[in-house]
Short mmCIF file of C-alpha atoms and ligand atoms in Angstrom, two decimals:
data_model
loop_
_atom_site.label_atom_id
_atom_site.label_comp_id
_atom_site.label_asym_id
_atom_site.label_seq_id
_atom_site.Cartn_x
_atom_site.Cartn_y
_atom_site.Cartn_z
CA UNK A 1 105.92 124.18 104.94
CA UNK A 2 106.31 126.70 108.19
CA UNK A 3 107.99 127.34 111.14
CA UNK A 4 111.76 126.31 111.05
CA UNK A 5 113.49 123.43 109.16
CA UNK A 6 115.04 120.72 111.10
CA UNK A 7 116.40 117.80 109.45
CA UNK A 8 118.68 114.80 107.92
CA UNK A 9 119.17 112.92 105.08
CA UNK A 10 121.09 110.27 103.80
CA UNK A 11 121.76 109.51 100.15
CA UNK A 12 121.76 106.43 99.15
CA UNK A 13 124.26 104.60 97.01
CA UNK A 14 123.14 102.73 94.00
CA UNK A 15 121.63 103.33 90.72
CA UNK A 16 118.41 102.86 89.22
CA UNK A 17 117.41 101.92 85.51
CA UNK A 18 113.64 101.58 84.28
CA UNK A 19 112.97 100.85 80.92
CA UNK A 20 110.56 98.37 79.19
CA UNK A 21 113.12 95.31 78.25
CA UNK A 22 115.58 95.97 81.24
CA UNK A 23 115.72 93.05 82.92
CA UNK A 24 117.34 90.92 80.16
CA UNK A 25 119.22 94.43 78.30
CA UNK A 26 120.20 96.20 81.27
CA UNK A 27 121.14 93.55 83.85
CA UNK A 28 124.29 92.48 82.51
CA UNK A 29 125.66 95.74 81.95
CA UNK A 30 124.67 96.47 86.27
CA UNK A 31 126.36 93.71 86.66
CA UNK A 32 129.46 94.72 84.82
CA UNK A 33 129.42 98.34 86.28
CA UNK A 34 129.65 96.83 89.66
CA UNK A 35 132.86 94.30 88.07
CA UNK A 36 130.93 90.83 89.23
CA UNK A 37 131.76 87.80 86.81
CA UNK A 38 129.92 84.95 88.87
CA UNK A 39 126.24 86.10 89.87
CA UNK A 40 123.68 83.89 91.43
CA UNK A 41 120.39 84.67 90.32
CA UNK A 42 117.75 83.46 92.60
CA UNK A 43 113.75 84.03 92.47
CA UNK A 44 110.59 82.45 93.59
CA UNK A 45 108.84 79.49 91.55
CA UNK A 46 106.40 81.63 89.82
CA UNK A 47 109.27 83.52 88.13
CA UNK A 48 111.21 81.16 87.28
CA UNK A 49 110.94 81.72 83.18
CA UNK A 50 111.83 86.03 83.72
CA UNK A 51 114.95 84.78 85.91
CA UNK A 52 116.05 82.20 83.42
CA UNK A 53 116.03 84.81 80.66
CA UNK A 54 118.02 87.18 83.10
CA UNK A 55 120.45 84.29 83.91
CA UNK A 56 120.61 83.77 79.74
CA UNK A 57 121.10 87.42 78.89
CA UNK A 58 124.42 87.29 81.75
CA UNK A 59 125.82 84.65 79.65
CA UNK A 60 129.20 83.22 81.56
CA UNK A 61 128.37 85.79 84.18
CA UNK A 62 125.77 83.72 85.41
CA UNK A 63 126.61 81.10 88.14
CA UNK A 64 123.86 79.46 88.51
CA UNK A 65 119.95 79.98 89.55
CA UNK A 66 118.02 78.93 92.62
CA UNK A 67 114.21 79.04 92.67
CA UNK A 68 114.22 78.62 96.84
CA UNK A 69 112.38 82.15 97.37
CA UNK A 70 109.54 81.84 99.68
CA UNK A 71 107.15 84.70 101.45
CA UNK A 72 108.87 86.32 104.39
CA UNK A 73 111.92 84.35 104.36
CA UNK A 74 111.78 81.35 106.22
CA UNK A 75 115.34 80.76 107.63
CA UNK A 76 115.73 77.35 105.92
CA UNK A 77 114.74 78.93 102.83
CA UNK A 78 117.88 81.77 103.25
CA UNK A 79 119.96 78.45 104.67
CA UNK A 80 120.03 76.69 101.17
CA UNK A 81 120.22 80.25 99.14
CA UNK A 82 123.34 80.90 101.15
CA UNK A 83 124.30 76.85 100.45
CA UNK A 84 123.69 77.65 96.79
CA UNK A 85 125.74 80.95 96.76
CA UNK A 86 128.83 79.09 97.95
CA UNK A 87 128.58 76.37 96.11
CA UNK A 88 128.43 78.45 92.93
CA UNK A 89 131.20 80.12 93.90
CA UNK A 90 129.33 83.36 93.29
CA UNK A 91 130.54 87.29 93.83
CA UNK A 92 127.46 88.48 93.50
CA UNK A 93 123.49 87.89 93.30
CA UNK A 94 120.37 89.00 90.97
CA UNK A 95 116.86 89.01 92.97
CA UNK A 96 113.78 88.66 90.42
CA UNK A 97 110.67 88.83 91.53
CA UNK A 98 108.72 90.10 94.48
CA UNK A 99 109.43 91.24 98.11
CA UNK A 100 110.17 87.63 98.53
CA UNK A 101 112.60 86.94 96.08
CA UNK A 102 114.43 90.02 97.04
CA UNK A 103 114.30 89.11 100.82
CA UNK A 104 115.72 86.04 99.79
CA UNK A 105 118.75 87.96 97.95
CA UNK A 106 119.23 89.92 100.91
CA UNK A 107 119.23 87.26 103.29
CA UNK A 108 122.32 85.77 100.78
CA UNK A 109 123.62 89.29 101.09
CA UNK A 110 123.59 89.79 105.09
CA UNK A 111 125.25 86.50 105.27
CA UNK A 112 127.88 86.63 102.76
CA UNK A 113 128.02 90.49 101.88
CA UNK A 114 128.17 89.58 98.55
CA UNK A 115 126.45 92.58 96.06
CA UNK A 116 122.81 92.64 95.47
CA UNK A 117 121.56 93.51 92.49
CA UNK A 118 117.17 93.96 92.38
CA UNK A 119 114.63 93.19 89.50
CA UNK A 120 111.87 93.65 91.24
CA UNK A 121 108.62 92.60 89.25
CA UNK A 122 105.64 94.14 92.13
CA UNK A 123 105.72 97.67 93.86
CA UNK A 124 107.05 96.41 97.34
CA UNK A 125 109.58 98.80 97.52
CA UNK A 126 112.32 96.29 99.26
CA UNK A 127 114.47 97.11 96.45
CA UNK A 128 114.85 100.77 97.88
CA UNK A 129 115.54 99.73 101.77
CA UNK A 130 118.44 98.66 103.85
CA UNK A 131 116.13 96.45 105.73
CA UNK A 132 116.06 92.64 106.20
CA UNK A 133 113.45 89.68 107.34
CA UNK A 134 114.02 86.42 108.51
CA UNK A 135 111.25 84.17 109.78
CA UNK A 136 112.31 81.35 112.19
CA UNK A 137 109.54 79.45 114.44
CA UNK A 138 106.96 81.76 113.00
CA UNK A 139 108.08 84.78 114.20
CA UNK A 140 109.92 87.93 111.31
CA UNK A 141 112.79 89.40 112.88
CA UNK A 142 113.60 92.24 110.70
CA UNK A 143 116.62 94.49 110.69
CA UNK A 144 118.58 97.54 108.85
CA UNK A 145 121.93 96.93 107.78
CA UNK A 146 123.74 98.72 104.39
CA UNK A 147 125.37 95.21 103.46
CA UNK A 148 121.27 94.35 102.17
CA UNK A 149 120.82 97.77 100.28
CA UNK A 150 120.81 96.84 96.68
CA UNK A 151 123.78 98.01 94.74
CA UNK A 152 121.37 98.36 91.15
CA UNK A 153 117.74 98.30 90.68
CA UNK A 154 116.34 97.18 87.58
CA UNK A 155 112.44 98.39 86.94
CA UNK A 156 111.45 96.49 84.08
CA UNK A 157 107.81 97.00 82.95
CA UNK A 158 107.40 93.98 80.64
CA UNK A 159 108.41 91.83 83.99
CA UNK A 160 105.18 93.47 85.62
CA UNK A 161 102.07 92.01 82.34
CA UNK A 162 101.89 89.20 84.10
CA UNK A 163 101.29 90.44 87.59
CA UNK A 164 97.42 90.06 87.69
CA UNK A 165 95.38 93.00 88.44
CA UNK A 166 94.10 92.58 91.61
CA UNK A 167 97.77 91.73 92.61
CA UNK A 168 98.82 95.03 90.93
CA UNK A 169 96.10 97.48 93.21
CA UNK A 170 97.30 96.17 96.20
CA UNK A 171 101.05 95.89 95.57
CA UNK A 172 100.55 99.59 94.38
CA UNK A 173 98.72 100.62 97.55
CA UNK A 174 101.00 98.85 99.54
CA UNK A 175 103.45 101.28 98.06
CA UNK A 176 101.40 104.25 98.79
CA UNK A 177 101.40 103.37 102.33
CA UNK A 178 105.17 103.62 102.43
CA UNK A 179 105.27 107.46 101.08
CA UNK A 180 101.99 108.18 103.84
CA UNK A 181 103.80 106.82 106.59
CA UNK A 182 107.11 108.62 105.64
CA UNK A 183 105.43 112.10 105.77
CA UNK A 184 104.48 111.68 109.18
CA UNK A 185 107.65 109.74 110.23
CA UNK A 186 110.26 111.39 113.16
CA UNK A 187 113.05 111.07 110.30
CA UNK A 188 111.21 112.57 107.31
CA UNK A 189 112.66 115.73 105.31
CA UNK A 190 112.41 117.81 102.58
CA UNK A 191 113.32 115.81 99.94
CA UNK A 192 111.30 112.93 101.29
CA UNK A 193 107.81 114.92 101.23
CA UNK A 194 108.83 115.20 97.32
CA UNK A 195 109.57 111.69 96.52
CA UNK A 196 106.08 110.40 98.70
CA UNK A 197 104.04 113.60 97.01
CA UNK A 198 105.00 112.33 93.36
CA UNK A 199 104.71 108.96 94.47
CA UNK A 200 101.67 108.72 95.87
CA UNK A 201 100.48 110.73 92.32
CA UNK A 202 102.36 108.70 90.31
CA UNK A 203 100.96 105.28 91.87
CA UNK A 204 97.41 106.49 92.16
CA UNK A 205 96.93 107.55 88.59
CA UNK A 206 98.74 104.64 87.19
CA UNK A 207 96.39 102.42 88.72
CA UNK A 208 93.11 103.28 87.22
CA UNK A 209 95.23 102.87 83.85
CA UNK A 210 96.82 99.57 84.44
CA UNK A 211 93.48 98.21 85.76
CA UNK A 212 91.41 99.39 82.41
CA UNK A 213 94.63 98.04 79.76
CA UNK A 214 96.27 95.42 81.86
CA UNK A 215 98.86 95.33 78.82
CA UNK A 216 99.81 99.27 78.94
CA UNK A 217 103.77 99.11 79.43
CA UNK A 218 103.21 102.94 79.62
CA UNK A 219 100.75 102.38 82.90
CA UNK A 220 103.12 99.56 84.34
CA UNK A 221 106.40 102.37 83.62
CA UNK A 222 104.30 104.46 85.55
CA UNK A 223 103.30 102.39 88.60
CA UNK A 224 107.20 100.97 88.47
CA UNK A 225 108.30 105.21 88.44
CA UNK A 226 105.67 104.90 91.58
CA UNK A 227 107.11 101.97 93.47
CA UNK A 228 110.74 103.51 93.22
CA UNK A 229 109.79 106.76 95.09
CA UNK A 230 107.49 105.18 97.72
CA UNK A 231 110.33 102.83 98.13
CA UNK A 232 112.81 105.36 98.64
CA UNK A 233 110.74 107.07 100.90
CA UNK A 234 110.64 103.81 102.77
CA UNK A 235 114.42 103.06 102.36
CA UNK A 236 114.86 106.72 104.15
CA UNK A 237 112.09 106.77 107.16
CA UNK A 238 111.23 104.90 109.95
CA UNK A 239 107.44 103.68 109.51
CA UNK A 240 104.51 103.91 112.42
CA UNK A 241 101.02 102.58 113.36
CA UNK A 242 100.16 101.44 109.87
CA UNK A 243 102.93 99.72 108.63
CA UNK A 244 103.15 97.63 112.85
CA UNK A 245 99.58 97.24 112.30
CA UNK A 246 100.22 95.42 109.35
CA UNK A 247 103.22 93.60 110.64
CA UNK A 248 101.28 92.30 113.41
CA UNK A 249 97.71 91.20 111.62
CA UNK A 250 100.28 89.57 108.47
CA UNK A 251 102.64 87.77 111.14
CA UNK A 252 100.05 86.72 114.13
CA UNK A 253 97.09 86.19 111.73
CA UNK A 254 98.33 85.29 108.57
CA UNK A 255 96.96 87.75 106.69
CA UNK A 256 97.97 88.39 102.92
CA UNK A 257 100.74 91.57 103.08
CA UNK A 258 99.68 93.77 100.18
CA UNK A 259 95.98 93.13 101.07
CA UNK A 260 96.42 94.12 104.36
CA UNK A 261 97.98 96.95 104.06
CA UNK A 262 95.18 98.21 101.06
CA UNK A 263 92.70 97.96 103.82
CA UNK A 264 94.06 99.62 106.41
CA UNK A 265 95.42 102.45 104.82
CA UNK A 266 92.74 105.08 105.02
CA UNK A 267 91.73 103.91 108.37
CA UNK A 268 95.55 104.15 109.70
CA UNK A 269 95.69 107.30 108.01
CA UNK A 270 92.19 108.89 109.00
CA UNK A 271 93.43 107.57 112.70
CA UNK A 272 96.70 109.80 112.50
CA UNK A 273 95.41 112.75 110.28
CA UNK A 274 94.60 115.19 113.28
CA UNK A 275 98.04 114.42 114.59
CA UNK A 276 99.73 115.06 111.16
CA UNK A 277 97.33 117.43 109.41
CA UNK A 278 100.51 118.33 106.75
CA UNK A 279 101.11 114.90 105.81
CA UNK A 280 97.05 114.15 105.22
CA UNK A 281 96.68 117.79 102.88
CA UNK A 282 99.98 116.36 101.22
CA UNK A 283 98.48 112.82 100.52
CA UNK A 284 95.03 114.75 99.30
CA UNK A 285 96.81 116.91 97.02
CA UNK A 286 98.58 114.05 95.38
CA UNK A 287 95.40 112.42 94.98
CA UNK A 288 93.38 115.25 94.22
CA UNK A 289 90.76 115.19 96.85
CA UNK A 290 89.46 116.70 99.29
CA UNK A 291 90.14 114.28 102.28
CA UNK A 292 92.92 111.59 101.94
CA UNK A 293 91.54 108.74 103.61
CA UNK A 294 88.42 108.47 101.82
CA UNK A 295 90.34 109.17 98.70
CA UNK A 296 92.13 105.88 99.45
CA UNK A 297 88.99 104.22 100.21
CA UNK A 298 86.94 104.69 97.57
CA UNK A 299 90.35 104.25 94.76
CA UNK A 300 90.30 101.12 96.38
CA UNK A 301 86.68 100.34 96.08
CA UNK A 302 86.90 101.64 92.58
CA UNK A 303 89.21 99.29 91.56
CA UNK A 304 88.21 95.88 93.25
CA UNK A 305 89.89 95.93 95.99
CA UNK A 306 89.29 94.58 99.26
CA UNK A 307 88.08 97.12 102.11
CA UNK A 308 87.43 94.84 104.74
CA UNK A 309 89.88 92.65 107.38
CA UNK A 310 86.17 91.26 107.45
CA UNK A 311 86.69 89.89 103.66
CA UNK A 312 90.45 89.42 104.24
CA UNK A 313 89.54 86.33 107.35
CA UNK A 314 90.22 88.39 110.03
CA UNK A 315 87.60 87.43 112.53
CA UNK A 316 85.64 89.96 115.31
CA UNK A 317 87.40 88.30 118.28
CA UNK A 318 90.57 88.57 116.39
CA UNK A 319 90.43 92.43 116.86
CA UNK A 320 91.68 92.49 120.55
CA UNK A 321 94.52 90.21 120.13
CA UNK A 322 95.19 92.89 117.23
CA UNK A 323 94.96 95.90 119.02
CA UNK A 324 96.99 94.96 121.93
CA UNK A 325 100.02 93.55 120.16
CA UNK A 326 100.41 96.71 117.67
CA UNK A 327 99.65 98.96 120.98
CA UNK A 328 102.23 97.10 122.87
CA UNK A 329 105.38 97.97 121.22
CA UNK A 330 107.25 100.98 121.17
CA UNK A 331 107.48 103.07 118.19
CA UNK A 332 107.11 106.69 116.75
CA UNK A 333 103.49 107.62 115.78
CA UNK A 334 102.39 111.42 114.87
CA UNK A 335 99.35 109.98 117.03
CA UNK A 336 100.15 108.51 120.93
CA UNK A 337 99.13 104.85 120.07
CA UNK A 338 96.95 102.84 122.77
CA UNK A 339 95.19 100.01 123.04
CA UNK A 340 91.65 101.68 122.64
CA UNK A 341 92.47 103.54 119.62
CA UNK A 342 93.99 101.05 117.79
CA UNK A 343 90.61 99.08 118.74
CA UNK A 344 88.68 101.84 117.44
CA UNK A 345 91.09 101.66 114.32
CA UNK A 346 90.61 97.75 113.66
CA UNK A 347 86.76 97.58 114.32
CA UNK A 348 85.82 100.35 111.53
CA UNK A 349 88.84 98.71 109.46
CA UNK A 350 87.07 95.35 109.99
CA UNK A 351 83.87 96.66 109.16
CA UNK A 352 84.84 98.38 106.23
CA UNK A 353 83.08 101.44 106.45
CA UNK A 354 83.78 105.16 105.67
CA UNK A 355 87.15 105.88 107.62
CA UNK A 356 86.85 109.62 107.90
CA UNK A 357 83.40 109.73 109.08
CA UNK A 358 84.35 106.33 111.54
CA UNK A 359 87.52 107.62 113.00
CA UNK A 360 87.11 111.73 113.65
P1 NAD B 401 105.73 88.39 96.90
O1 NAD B 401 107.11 88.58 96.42
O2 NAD B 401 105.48 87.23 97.80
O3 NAD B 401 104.77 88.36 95.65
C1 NAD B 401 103.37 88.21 95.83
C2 NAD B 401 102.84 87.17 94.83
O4 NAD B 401 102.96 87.71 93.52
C3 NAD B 401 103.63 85.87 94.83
O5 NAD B 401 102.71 84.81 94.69
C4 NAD B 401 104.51 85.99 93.59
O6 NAD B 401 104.81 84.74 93.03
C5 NAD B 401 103.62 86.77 92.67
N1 NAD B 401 104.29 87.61 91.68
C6 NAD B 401 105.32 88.46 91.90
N2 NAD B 401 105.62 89.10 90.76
C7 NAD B 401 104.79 88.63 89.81
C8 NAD B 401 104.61 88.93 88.44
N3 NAD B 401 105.32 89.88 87.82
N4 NAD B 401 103.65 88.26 87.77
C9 NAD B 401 102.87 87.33 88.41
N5 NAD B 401 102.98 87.03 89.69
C10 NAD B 401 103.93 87.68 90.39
O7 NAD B 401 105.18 89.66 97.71
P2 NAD B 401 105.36 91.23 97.57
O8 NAD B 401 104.03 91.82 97.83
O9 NAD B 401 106.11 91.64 96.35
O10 NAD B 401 106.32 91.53 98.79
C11 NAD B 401 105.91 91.25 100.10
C12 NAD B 401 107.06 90.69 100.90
O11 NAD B 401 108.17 91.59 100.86
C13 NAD B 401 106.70 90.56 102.37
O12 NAD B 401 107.36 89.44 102.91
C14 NAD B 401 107.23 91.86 102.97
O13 NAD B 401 107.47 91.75 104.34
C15 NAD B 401 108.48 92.05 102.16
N6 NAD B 401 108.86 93.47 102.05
C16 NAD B 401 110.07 93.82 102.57
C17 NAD B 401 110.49 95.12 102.49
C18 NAD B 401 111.82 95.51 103.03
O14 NAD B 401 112.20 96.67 102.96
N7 NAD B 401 112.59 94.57 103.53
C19 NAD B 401 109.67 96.09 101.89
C20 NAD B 401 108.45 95.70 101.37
C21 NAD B 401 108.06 94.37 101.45
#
């Protein structure tokens, strides 16, 4: 670090647990620390068993359980959650599950500002923000607003066996692009270069662990210890390129989220590395290389992952649609974003070549 230091940060309320077993031995006692008697646990279909052993181990604290979560929050889907949370007559809410299930909870939660309580069971990081999605007519609005911030987190490593491998890379990159963007971002600070240093180290060595013993609670502790900080680095910055880039190719083209952003990572980064020189020698110590964005690429590539919007569906006439959208909104960016650049960006993302030696 030189020159002067110039910042803020806010602390967040709410605490954190992470132990194998937490979900079922820790949840209840969140949920008495925060003095709710009626919670509403809610979660997608695919977790339906882990959130009916949740809603078991809260006993006659549990007011019921709604299975409604569905990816990016359609606004019917939040309409019958919120139905279901008044109906129960319930003072508070569990997530389990994904991004999804916990955009669900904090749909319930903007509406009704009941208390949120996360179990999150992939490395989105939602569990660490203040920020909501809704998704009417095919278009996410998304917002900030405290009432969404989870009150508890519980990182459970058992909940995270049965998320598959592949699922697991990309969740965990996904999470890695939340602590890049955050050392670059206007509203970054001290303590947030920590939290994305360790977390991008934390996430990039549990990886190759998780991926060689899928059944490693140690590794899945790990990538969960990951998540937390890339989430929190998410929960206190305002995100650029990358993360819009993603936004727009998920929301205009359908493209899967976690995916997405595991391809365009080292491109988005190797785009906005001469613009943020600190933040790429940060990510490339954490990783332990020489140059971040082929780092990324080739942990990627070592792993399984996909490397190309190519492979993802994405097709070549797609890209200018792409470029202009993400160029066409306003936002902070160590880099000035334009239309060209972004191009640029997309084409050797598309391709899925070497970003380093296709972007500088
Ligand atoms: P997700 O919740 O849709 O989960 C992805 C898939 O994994 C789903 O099919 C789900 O059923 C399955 N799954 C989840 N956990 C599993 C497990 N333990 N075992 C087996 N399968 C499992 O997606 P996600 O990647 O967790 O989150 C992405 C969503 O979250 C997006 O809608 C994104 O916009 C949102 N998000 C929001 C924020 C925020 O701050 N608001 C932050 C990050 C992501």
């Amino acid at each position: 670090m030189t020159g002067f230091l110039d910042f803020s940060y806010e602390s967040r309320p709410g605490r954190v647990v992470l132990r194998p077993g937490a979900a079922v031995s820790a949840t209840p006692g969140e949920a008495e620390h925060l003095g709710l008697r009626r919670l509403l646990v809610v979660c997608g279909a695919r977790g339906a068993d882990t959130a009916r052993a949740v809603a078991k181990a809260l006993g006659p604290a549990c007011a019921g359980l709604h299975d409604g979560a569905r990816m990016h929050v359609p606004v019917e889907a939040a309409d019958r959650a919120v139905e279901a949370a008044r109906a129960a007559g319930a003072d508070g809410c569990v997530a389990v599950g994904g991004g999804s299930s916990i955009g669900l909870g904090k749909a319930i939660a903007l509406r009704t500002g009941l208390p949120l309580i996360a179990v999150p069971s992939t490395y989105s990081g939602s569990e660490m923000t203040d920020v909501w999605g809704l998704t009417e007519h095919g278009a996410k609005r998304t917002g900030r607003d405290p009432k969404v911030l989870p009150r508890s987190v519980v990182y459970d490593p058992e909940l995270t066996l049965s998320l598959p491998v592949p699922l697991s890379v990309t969740s965990g990159v996904n999470a890695i692009a939340h602590a890049v963007e955050a050392l670059y971002a206007p509203d970054t600070s001290p303590l947030v270069a920590l939290m994305a240093e360790e977390g991008v180290r934390a996430m990039a060595r549990a990886l190759p662990e998780l991926a060689a013993e899928p059944a490693s609670l140690a590794a899945r502790g790990r990538a969960l210890y990951g998540a937390w900080l890339c989430g929190s680095c998410l929960g206190a910055t305002t995100m650029g390129l990358h993360h819009k880039l993603c936004h727009v190719l998920g929301g205009t083209f359908g493209l899967p989220h976690a995916e997405t952003h595991t391809v365009v990572l080292p491109y988005a980064l190797a785009h906005n590395a001469p613009a943020a020189p600190d933040a790429a020698a940060t990510v490339a110590r954490a990783l332990d290389a020489d140059d971040a964005p082929t780092a990324l690429w080739e942990l990627a590539g070592r792993l399984g992952a996909p490397r190309s919007l190519a492979e993802l569906g994405l097709t070549e006439a797609d890209l200018v649609t792409a470029a202009a959208q993400a160029a066409g909104q306003a936002y902070a960016n160590p880099r000035p974003v334009t239309a060209d650049g972004v191009l640029t960006l997309l084409r050797a993302a598309y391709d899925g070549v070497p970003p380093t030696a296709a972007l500088q």
